[in-house]
PDB file of C-alpha atoms and ligand atoms in Angstrom:
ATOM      1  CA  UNK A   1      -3.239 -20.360   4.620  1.00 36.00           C
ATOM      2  CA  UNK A   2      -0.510 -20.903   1.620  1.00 38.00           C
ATOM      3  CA  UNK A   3       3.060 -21.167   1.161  1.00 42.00           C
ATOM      4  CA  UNK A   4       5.417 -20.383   4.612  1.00 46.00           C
ATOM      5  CA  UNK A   5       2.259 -19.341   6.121  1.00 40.00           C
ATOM      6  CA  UNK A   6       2.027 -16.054   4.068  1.00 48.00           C
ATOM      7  CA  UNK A   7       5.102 -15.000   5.867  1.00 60.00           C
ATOM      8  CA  UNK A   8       7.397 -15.713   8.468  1.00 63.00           C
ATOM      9  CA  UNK A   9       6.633 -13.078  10.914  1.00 63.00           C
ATOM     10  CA  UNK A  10       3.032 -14.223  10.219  1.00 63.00           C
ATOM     11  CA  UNK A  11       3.604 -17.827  11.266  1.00 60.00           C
ATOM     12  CA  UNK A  12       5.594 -16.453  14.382  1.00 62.00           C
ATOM     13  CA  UNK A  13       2.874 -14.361  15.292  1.00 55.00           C
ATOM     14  CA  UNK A  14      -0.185 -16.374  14.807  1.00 53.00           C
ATOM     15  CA  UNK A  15       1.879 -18.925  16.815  1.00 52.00           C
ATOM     16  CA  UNK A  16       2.933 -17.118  19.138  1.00 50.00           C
ATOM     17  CA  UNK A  17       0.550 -14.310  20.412  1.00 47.00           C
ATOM     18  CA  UNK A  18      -2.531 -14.777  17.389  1.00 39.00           C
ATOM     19  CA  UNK A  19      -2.071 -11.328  16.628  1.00 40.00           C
ATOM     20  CA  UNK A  20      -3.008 -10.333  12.568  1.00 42.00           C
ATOM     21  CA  UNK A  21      -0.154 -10.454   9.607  1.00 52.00           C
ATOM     22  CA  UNK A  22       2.397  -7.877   9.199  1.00 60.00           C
ATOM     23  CA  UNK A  23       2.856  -5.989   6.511  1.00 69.00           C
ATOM     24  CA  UNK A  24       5.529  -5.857   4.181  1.00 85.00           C
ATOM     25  CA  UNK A  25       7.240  -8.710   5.481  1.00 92.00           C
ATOM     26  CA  UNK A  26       9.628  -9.529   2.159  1.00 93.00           C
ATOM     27  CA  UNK A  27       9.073 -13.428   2.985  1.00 92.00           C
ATOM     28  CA  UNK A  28       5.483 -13.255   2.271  1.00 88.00           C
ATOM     29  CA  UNK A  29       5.030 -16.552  -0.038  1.00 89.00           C
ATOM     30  CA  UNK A  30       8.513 -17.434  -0.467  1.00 92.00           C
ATOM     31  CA  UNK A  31       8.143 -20.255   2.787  1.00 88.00           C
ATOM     32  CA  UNK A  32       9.877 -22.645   0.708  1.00 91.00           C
ATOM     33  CA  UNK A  33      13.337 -20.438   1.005  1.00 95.00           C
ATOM     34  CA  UNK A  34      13.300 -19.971   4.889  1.00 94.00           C
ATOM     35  CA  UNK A  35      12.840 -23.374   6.321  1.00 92.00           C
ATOM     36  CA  UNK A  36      15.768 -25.171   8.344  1.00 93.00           C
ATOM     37  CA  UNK A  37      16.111 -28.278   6.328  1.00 90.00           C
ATOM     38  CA  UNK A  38      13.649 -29.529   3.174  1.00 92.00           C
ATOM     39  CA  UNK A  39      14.123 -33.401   2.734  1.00 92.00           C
ATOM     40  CA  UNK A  40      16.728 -35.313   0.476  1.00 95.00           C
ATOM     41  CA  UNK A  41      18.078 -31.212   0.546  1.00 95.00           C
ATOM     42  CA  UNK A  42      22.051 -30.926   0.226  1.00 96.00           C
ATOM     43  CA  UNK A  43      23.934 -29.093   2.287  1.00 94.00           C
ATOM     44  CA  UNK A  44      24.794 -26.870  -0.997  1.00 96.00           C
ATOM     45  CA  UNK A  45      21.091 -26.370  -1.816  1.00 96.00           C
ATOM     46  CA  UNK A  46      20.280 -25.722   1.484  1.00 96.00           C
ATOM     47  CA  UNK A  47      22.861 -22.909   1.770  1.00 96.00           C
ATOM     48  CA  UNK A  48      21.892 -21.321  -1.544  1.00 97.00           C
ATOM     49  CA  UNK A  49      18.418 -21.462  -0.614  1.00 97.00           C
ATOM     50  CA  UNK A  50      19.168 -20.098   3.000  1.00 97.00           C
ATOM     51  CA  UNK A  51      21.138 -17.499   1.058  1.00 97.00           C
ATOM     52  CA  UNK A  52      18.328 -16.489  -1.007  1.00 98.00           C
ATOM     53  CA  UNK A  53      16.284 -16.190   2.120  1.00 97.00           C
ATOM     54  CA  UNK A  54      18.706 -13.602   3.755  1.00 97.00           C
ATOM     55  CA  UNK A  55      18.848 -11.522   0.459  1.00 98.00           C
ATOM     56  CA  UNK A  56      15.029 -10.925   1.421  1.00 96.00           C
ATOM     57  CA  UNK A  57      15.318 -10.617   5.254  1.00 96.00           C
ATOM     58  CA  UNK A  58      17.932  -7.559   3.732  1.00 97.00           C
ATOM     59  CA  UNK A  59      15.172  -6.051   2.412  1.00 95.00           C
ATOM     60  CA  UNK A  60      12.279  -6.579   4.615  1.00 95.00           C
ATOM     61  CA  UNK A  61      10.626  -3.412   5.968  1.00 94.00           C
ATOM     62  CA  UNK A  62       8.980  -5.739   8.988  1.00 94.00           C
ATOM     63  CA  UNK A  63      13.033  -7.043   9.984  1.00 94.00           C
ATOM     64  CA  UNK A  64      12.989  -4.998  13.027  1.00 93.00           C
ATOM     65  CA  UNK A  65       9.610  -6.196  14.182  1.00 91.00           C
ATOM     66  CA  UNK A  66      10.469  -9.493  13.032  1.00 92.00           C
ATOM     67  CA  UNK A  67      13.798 -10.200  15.248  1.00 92.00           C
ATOM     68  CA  UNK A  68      11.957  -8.498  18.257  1.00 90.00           C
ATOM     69  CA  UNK A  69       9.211 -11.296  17.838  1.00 88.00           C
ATOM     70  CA  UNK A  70      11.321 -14.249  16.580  1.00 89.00           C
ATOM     71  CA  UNK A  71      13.712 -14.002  19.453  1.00 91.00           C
ATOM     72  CA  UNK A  72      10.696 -14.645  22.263  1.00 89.00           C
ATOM     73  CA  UNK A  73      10.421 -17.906  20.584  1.00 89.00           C
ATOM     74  CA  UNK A  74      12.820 -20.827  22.556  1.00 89.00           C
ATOM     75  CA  UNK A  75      14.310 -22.309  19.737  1.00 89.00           C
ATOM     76  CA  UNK A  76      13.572 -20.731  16.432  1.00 91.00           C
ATOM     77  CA  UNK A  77      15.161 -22.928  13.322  1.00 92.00           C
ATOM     78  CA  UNK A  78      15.646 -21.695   9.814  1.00 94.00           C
ATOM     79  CA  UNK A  79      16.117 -18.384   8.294  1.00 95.00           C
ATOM     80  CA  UNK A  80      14.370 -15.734  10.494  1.00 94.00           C
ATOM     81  CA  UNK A  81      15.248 -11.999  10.765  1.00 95.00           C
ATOM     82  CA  UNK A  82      18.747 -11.946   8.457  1.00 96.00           C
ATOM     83  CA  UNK A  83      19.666 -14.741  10.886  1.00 96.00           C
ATOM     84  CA  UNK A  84      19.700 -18.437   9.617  1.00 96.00           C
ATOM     85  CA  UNK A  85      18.979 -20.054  12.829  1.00 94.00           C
ATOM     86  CA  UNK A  86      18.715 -23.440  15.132  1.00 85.00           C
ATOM     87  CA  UNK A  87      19.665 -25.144  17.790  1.00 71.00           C
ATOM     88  CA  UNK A  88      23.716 -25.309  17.034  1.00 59.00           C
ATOM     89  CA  UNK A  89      23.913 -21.891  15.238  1.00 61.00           C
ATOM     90  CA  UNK A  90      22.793 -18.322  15.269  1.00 57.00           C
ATOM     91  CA  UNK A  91      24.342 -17.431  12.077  1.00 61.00           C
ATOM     92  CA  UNK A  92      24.460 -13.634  10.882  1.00 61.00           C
ATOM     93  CA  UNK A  93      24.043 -12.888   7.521  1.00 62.00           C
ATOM     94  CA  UNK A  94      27.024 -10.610   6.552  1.00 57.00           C
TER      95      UNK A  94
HETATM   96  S1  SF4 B   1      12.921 -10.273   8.296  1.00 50.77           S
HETATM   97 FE1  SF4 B   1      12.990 -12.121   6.996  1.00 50.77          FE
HETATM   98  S2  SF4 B   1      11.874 -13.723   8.143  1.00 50.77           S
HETATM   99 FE2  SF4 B   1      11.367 -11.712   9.082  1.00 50.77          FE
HETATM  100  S3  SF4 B   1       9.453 -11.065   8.089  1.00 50.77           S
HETATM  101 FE3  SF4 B   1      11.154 -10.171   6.915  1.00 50.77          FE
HETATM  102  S4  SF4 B   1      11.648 -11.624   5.273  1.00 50.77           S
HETATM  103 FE4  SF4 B   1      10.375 -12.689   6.786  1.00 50.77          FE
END
């Protein structure tokens, strides 16, 4: 395993019910962009790296799947489903 795990939906799912990747999930390799905080990270960075996250989640074929999975999970944090998410915000990408 590489990167965010190859994808998010494939992290959720091999965490949660160990079920095989999905595919065309837009994340695939791009980890770095969709988790909730990266160390010494600004808030700036952060937000234009969240930002470039939700561009993908846009354009993901697997969203629907995706936010179906990701919100069985108790507390999901980062960018997951066009949603940048965690335990203080739920944050919609618009
Ligand atoms: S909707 Fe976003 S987080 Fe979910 S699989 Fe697609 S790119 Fe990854």
């Amino acid at each position: 395993m590489s990167g965010r795990i190859n994808s998010g939906l494939d992290r959720l799912i091999r965490a949660a019910t160990a079920l095989p990747p999905v595919a065309g999930a837009a994340c695939t390799g791009r980890a770095e962009l969709f988790d909730d905080h990266r160390h010494g990270e600004t808030d700036h960075d952060q937000q234009t790296r969240h930002s470039a996250a939700l561009d993908l989640c846009d354009r993901c074929e697997a969203i629907t799947a995706c936010r179906a999975a990701v919100d069985q999970l108790p507390n999901p944090t980062g960018v997951w489903a066009g949603e940048v998410r965690g335990p203080r915000r739920r944050t919609p990408h618009v």
